[in-house]
mmCIF file of C-alpha atoms in Angstrom:
data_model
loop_
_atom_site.group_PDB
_atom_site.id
_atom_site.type_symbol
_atom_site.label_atom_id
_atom_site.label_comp_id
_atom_site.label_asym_id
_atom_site.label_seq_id
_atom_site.Cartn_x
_atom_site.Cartn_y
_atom_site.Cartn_z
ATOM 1 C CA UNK A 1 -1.747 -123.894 -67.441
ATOM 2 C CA UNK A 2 0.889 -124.436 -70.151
ATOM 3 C CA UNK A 3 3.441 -127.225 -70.119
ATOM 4 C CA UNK A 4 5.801 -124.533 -71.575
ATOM 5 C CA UNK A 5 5.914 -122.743 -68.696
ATOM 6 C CA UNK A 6 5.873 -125.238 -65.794
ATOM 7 C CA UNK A 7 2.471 -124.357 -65.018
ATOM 8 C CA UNK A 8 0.142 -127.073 -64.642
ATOM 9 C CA UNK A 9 2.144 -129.938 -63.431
ATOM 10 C CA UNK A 10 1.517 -131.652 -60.711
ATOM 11 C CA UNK A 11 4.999 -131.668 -58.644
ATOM 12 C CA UNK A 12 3.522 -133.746 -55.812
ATOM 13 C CA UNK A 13 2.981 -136.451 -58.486
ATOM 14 C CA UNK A 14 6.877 -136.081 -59.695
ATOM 15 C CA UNK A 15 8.476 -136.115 -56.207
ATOM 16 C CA UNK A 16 9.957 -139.397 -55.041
ATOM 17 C CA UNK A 17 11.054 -139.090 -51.376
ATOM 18 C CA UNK A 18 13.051 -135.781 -51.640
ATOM 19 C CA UNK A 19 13.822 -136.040 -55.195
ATOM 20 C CA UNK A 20 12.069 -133.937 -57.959
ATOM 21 C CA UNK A 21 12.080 -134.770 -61.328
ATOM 22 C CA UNK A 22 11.323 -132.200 -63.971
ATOM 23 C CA UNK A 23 13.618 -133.219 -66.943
ATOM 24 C CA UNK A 24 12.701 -133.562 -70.338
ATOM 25 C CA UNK A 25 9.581 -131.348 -69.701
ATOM 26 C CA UNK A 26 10.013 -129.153 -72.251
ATOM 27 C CA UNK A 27 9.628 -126.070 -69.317
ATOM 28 C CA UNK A 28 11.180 -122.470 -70.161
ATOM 29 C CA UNK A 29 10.257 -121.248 -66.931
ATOM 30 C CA UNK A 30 11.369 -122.813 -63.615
ATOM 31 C CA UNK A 31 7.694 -122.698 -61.486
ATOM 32 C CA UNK A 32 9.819 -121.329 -58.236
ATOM 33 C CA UNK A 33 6.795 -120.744 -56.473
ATOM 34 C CA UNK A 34 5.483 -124.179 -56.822
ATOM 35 C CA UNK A 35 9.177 -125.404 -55.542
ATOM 36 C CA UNK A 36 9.507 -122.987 -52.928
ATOM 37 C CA UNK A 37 5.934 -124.956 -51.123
ATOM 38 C CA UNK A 38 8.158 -128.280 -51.328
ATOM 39 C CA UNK A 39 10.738 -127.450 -48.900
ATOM 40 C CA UNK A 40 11.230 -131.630 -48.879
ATOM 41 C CA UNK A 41 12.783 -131.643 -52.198
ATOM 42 C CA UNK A 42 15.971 -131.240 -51.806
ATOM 43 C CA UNK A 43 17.107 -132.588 -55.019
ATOM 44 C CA UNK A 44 16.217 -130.976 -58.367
ATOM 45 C CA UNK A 45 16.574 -131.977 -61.639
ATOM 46 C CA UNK A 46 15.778 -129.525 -64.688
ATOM 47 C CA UNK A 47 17.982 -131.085 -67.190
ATOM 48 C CA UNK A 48 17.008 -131.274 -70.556
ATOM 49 C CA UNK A 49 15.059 -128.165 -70.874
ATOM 50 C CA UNK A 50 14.149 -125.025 -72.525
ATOM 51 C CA UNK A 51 15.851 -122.834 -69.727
ATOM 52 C CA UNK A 52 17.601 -119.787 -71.136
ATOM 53 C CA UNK A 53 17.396 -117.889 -67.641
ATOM 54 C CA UNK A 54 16.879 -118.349 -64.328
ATOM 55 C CA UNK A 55 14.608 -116.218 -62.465
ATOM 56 C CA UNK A 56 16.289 -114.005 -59.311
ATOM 57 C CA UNK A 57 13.801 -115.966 -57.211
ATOM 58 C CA UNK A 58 15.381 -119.021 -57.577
ATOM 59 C CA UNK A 59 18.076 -118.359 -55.451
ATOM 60 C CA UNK A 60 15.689 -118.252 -52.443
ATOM 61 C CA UNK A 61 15.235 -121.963 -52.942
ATOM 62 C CA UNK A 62 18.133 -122.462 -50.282
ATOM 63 C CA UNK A 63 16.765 -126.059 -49.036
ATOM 64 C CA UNK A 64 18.235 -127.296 -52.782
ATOM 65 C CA UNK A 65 21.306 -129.950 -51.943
ATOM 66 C CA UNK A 66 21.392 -131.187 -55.770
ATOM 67 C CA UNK A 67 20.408 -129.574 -58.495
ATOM 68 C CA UNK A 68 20.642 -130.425 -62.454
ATOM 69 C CA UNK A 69 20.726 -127.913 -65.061
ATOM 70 C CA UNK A 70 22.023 -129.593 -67.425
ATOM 71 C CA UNK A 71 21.832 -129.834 -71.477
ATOM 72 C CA UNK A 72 19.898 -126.247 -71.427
ATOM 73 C CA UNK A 73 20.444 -123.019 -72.787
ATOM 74 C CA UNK A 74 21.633 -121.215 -69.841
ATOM 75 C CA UNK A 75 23.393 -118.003 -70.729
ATOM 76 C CA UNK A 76 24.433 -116.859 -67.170
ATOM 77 C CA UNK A 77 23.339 -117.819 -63.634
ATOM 78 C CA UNK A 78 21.545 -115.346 -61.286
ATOM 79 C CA UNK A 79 24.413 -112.212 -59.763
ATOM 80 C CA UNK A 80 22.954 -113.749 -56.436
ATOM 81 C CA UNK A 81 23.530 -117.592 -57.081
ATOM 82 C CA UNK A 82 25.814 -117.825 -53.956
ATOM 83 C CA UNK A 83 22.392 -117.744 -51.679
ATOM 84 C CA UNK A 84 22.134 -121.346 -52.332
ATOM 85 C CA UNK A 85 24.479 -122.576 -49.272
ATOM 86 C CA UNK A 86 23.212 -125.892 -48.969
ATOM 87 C CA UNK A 87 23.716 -126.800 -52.345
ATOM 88 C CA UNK A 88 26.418 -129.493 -52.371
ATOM 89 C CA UNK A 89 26.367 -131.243 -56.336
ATOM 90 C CA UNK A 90 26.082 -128.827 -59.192
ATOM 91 C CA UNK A 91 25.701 -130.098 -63.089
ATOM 92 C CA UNK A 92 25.900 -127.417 -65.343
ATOM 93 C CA UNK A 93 26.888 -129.768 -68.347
ATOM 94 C CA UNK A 94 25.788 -128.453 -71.897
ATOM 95 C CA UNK A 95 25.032 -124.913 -71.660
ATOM 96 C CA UNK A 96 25.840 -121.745 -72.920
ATOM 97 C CA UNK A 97 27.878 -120.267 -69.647
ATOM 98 C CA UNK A 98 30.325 -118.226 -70.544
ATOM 99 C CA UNK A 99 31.557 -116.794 -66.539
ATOM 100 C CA UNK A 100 29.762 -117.527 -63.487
ATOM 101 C CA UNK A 101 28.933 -114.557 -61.008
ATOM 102 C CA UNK A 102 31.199 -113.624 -58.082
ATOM 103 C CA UNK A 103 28.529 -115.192 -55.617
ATOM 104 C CA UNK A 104 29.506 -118.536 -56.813
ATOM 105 C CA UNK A 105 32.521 -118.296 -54.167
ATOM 106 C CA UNK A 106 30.128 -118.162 -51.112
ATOM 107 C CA UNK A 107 28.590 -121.783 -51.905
ATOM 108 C CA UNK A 108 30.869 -123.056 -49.270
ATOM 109 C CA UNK A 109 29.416 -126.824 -49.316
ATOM 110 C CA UNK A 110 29.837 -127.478 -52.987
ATOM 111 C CA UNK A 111 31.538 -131.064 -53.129
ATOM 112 C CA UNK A 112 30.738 -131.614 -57.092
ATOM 113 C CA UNK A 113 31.231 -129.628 -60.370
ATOM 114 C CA UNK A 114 30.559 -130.403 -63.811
ATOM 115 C CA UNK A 115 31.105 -127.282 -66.750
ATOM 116 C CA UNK A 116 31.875 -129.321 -69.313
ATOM 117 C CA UNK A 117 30.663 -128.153 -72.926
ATOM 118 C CA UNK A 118 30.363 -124.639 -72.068
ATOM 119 C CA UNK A 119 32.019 -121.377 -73.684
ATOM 120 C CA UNK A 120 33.616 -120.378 -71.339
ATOM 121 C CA UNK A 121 36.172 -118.138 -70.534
ATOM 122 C CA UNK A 122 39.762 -119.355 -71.216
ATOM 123 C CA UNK A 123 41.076 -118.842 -67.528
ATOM 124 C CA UNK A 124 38.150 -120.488 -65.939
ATOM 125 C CA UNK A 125 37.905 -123.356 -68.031
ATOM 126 C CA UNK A 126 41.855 -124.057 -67.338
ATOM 127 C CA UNK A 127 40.806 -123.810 -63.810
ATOM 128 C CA UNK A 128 37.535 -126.137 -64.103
ATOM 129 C CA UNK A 129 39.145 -129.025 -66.073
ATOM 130 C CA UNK A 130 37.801 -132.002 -66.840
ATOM 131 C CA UNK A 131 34.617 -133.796 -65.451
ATOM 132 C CA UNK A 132 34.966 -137.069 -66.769
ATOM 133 C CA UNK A 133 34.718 -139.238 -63.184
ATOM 134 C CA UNK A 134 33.998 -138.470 -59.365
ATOM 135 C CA UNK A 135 37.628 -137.291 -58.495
ATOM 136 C CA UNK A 136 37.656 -134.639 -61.200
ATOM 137 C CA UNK A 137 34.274 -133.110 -60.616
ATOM 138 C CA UNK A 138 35.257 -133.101 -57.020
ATOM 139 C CA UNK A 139 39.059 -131.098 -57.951
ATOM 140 C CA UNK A 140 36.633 -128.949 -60.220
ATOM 141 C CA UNK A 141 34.135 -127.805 -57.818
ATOM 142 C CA UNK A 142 37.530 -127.267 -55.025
ATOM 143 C CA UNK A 143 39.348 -125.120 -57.674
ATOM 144 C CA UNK A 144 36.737 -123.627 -58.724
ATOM 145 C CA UNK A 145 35.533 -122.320 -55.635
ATOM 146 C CA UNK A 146 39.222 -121.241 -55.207
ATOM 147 C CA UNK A 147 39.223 -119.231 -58.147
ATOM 148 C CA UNK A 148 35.912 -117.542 -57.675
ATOM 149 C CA UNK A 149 36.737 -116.417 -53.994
ATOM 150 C CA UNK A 150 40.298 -115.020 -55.099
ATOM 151 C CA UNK A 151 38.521 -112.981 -58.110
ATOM 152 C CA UNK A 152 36.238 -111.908 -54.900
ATOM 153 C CA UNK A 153 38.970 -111.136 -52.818
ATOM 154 C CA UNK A 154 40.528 -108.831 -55.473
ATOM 155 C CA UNK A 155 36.887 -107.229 -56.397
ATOM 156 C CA UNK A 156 36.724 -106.997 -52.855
ATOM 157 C CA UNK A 157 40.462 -104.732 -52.543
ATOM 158 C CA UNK A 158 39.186 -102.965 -55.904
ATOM 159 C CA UNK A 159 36.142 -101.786 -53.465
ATOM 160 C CA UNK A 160 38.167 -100.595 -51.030
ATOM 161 C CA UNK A 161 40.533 -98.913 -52.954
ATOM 162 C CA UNK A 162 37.978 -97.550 -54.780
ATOM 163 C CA UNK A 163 36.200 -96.418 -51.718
ATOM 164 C CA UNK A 164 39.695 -95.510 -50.291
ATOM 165 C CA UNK A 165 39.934 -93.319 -53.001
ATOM 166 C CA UNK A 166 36.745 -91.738 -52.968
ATOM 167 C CA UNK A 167 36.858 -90.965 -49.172
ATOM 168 C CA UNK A 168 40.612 -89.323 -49.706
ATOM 169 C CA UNK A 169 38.771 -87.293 -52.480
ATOM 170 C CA UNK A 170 35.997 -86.157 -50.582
ATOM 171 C CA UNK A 171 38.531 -85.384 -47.408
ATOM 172 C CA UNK A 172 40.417 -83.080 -50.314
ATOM 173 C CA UNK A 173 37.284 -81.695 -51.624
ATOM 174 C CA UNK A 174 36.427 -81.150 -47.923
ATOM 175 C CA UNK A 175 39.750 -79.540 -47.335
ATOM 176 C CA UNK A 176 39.460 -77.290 -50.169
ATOM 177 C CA UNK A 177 36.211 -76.205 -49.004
ATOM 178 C CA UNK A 178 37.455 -75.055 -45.881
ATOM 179 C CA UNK A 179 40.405 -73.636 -47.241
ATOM 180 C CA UNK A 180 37.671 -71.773 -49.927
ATOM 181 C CA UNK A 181 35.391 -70.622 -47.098
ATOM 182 C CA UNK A 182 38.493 -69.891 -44.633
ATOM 183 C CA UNK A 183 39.558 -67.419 -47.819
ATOM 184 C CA UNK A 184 36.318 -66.095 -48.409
ATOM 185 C CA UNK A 185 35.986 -65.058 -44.668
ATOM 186 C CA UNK A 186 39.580 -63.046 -44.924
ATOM 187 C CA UNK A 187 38.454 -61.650 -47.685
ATOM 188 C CA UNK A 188 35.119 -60.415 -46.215
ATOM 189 C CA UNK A 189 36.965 -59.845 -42.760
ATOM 190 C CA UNK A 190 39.420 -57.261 -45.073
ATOM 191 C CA UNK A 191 36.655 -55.759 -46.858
ATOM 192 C CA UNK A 192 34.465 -55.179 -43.495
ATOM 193 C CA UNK A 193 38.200 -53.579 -42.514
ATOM 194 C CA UNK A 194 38.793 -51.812 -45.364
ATOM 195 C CA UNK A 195 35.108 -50.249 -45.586
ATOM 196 C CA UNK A 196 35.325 -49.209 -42.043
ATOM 197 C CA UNK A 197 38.571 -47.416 -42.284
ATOM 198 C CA UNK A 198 37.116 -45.616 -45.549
ATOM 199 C CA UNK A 199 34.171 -44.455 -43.018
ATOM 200 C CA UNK A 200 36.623 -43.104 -40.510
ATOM 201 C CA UNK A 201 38.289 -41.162 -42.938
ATOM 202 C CA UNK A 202 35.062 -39.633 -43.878
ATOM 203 C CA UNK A 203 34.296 -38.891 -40.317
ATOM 204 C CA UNK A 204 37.165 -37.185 -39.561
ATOM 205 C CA UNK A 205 36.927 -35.175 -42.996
ATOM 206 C CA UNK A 206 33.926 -34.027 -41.886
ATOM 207 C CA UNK A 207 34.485 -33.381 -38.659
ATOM 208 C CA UNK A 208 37.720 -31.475 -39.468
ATOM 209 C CA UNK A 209 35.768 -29.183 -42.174
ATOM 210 C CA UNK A 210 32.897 -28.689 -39.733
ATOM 211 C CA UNK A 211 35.415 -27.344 -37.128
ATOM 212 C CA UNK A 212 37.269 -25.262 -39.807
ATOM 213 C CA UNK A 213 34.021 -23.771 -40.926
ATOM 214 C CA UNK A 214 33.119 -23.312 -37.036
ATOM 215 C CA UNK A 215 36.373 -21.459 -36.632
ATOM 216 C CA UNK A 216 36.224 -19.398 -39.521
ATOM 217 C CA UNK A 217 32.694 -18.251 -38.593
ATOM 218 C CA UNK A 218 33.725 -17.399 -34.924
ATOM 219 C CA UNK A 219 36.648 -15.209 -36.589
ATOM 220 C CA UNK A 220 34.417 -13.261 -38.962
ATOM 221 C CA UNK A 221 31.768 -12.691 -35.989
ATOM 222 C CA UNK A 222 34.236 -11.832 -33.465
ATOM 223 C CA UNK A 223 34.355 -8.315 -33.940
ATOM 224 C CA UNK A 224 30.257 -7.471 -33.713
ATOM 225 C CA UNK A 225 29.286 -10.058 -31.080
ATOM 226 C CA UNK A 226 30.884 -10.963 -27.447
ATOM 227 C CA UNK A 227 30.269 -13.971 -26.160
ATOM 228 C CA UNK A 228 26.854 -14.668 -24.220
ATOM 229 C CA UNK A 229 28.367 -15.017 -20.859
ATOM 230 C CA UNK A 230 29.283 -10.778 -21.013
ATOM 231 C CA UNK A 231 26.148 -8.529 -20.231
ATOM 232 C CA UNK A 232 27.936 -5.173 -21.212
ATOM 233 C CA UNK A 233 26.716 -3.643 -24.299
ATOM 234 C CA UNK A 234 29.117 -3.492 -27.112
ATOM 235 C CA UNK A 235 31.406 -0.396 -27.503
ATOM 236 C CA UNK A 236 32.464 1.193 -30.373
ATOM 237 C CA UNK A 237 35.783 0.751 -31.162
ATOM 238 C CA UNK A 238 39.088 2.686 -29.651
ATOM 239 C CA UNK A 239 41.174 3.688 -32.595
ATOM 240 C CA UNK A 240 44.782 4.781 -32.071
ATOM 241 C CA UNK A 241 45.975 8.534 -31.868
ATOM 242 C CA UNK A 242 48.309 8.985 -34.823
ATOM 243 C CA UNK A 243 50.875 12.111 -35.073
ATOM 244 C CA UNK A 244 48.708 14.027 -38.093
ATOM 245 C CA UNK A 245 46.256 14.046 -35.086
ATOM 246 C CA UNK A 246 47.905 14.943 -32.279
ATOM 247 C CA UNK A 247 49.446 18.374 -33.968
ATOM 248 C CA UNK A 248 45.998 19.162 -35.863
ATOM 249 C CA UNK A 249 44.331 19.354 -32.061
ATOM 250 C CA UNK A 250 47.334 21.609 -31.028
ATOM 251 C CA UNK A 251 47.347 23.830 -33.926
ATOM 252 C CA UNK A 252 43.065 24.160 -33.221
ATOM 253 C CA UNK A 253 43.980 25.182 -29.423
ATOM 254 C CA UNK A 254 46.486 27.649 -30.095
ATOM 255 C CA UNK A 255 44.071 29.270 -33.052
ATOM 256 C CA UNK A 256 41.470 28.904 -30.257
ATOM 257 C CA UNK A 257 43.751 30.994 -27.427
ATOM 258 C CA UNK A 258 44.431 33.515 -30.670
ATOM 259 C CA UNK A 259 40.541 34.077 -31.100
ATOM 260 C CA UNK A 260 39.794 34.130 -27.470
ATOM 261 C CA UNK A 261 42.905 36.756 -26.948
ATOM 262 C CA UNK A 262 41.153 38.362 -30.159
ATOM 263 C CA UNK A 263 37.931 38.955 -28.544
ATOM 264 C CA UNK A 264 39.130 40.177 -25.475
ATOM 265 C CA UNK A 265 41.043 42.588 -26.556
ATOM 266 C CA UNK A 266 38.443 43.800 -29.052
ATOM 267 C CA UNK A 267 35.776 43.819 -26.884
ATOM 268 C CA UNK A 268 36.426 44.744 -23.328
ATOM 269 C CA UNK A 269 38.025 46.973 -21.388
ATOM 270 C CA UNK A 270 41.388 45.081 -21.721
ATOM 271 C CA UNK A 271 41.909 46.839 -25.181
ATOM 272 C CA UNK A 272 43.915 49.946 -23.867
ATOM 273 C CA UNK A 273 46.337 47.441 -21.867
ATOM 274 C CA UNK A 274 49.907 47.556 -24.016
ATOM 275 C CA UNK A 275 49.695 43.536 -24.643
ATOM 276 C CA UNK A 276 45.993 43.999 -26.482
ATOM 277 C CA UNK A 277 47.499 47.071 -28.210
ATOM 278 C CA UNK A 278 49.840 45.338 -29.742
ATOM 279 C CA UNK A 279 47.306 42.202 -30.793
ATOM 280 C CA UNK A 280 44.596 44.693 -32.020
ATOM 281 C CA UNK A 281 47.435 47.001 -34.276
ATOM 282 C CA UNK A 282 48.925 43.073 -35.740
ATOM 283 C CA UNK A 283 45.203 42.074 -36.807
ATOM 284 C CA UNK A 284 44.242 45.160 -38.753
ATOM 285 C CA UNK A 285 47.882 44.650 -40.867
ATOM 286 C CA UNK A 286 46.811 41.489 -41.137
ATOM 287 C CA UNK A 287 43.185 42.616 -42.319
ATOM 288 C CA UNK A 288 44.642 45.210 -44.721
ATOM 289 C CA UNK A 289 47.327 42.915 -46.325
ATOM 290 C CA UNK A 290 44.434 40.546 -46.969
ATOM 291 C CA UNK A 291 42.378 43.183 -48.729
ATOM 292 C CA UNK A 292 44.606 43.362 -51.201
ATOM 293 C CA UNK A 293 43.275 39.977 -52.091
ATOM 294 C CA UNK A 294 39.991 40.061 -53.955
ATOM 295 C CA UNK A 295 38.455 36.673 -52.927
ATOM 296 C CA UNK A 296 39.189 37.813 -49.622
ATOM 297 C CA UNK A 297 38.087 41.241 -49.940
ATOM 298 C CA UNK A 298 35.286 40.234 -50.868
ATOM 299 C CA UNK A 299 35.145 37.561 -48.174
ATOM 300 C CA UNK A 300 35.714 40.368 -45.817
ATOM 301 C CA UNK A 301 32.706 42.346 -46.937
ATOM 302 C CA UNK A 302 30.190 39.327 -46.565
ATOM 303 C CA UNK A 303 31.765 39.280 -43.297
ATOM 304 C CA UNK A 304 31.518 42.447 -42.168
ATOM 305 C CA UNK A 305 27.668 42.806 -43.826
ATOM 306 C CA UNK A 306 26.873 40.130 -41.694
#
């Protein structure tokens, strides 16, 4: 395996007691599966290296209590660097850090601190100072850790604001949901009303033409049919006696009487009796004044031909 890489070496050969030594080894990789088998080696030192990264791995290497990095080309530290609670002395001298992650706050057991010669950011270098003895690595890694865990706190309150605020949205967008569907159910509740109330209507349309049409037939048939209950057959009906009627029966009786007295005086033996005397001498003056008449004379003649 390649030097580059880490592979290859023999870390039993390097480790002294439970301190590893892998400086000046030209590696670019850090062989975290080879150091994760040495759980003894509880100081590390990868200074002078090719290190631009360091795998998310490493952070499971929790047994670390020093560890060098120094004079590499570290551009950032793993998001989950905090796992490394044990780790007590930190050198992070000559690199190319620029912030450290938010994780950094949870190494509660870090005692020493060096960031010298890094870019980094204005506020944290303030708050890092100088590491140029014991006392001021010591302040460094204390202030440090300050500063880290109050930029947690507040990313912390930013998380709960921001889930504060997304909860109080969803409970609106809830609210407006129910207030939506609550709407929509009036609205079908009026419709479902509304439609019902049209069918009614119809109904009693219907029902009210049926019944007119029912009565108008009964009207027009009430004349020519009884009802079924009556078993008498139907009689013709009475009309009225009017006056014109009444005097046009009188007037045929009294020309009846005339005829009968007529006959009987004409034909038996009443005729010599004064009263048919006098009837048979007024109906031949009659006779003779209608001679005088030709329709009727010759009316008479059929007559008496006959």
């Amino acid at each position: 395996m390649s030097r580059g890489s880490g592979k290859g070496l023999s870390l039993k050969d390097k480790l002294d007691g439970n301190e590893l030594d892998l400086s000046l080894c030209d590696l670019n990789e850090v062989p975290v599966r080879e150091l994760a088998a040495l759980p003894k080696a509880t100081i590390l030192d990868l200074s002078c290296n090719n290190l631009i990264s360091l795998p998310s791995d490493f952070c499971s290497l929790m047994h670390l209590v020093k560890l060098d990095l120094s004079k590499n080309r570290l551009q950032q530290l793993p998001l989950d660097f905090g796992r490394l609670v044990n780790l007590q002395h930190l050198d992070l001298l000559n690199n190319r850090l620029v912030t450290l992650p938010v994780s950094f706050a949870q190494l509660k057991n870090l005692k020493w601190l060096d960031l010298k010669d890094n870019p980094l950011d204005p506020v944290l270098a303030k708050v890092a100072g100088d590491c140029l003895d014991e006392k001021q690595c010591k302040q460094a890694a204390v202030k440090v850790l300050q500063h880290m865990k109050a930029i947690q706190s507040e990313q912390d309150r930013q998380r709960q604001r921001k889930l504060q605020a997304e909860r109080e949205m969803e409970k609106k967008r809830e609210a407006e949901q129910r207030a939506k569907e609550a709407q929509e159910r009036e609205l079908r509740k009026r419709e479902k009303a509304e439609e019902k109330e049209r069918r009614r209507r119809e109904y009693d349309a219907q029902k009210a033409a049926k019944q007119e049409m029912e009565k108008k037939t009964k009207k027009e048939t009430v004349h020519t049919r009884k009802p079924a209950s009556s078993s008498r057959p139907p009689q013709p009906p009475r009309h009225k006696p009017s006056w014109s009627r009444s005097v046009l029966r009188v007037l045929l009786f009294v020309l009846f009487c005339i005829l009968c007295t007529l006959a009987a005086c004409k034909l038996t033996e009443l005729q010599h009796q004064p009263l048919c005397v006098s009837v048979n001498t007024l109906y031949e003056d009659v006779v003779a004044a209608l001679q005088n008449h030709k329709a009727l004379q010759n009316m008479l003649q059929h007559n008496s031909q006959q």
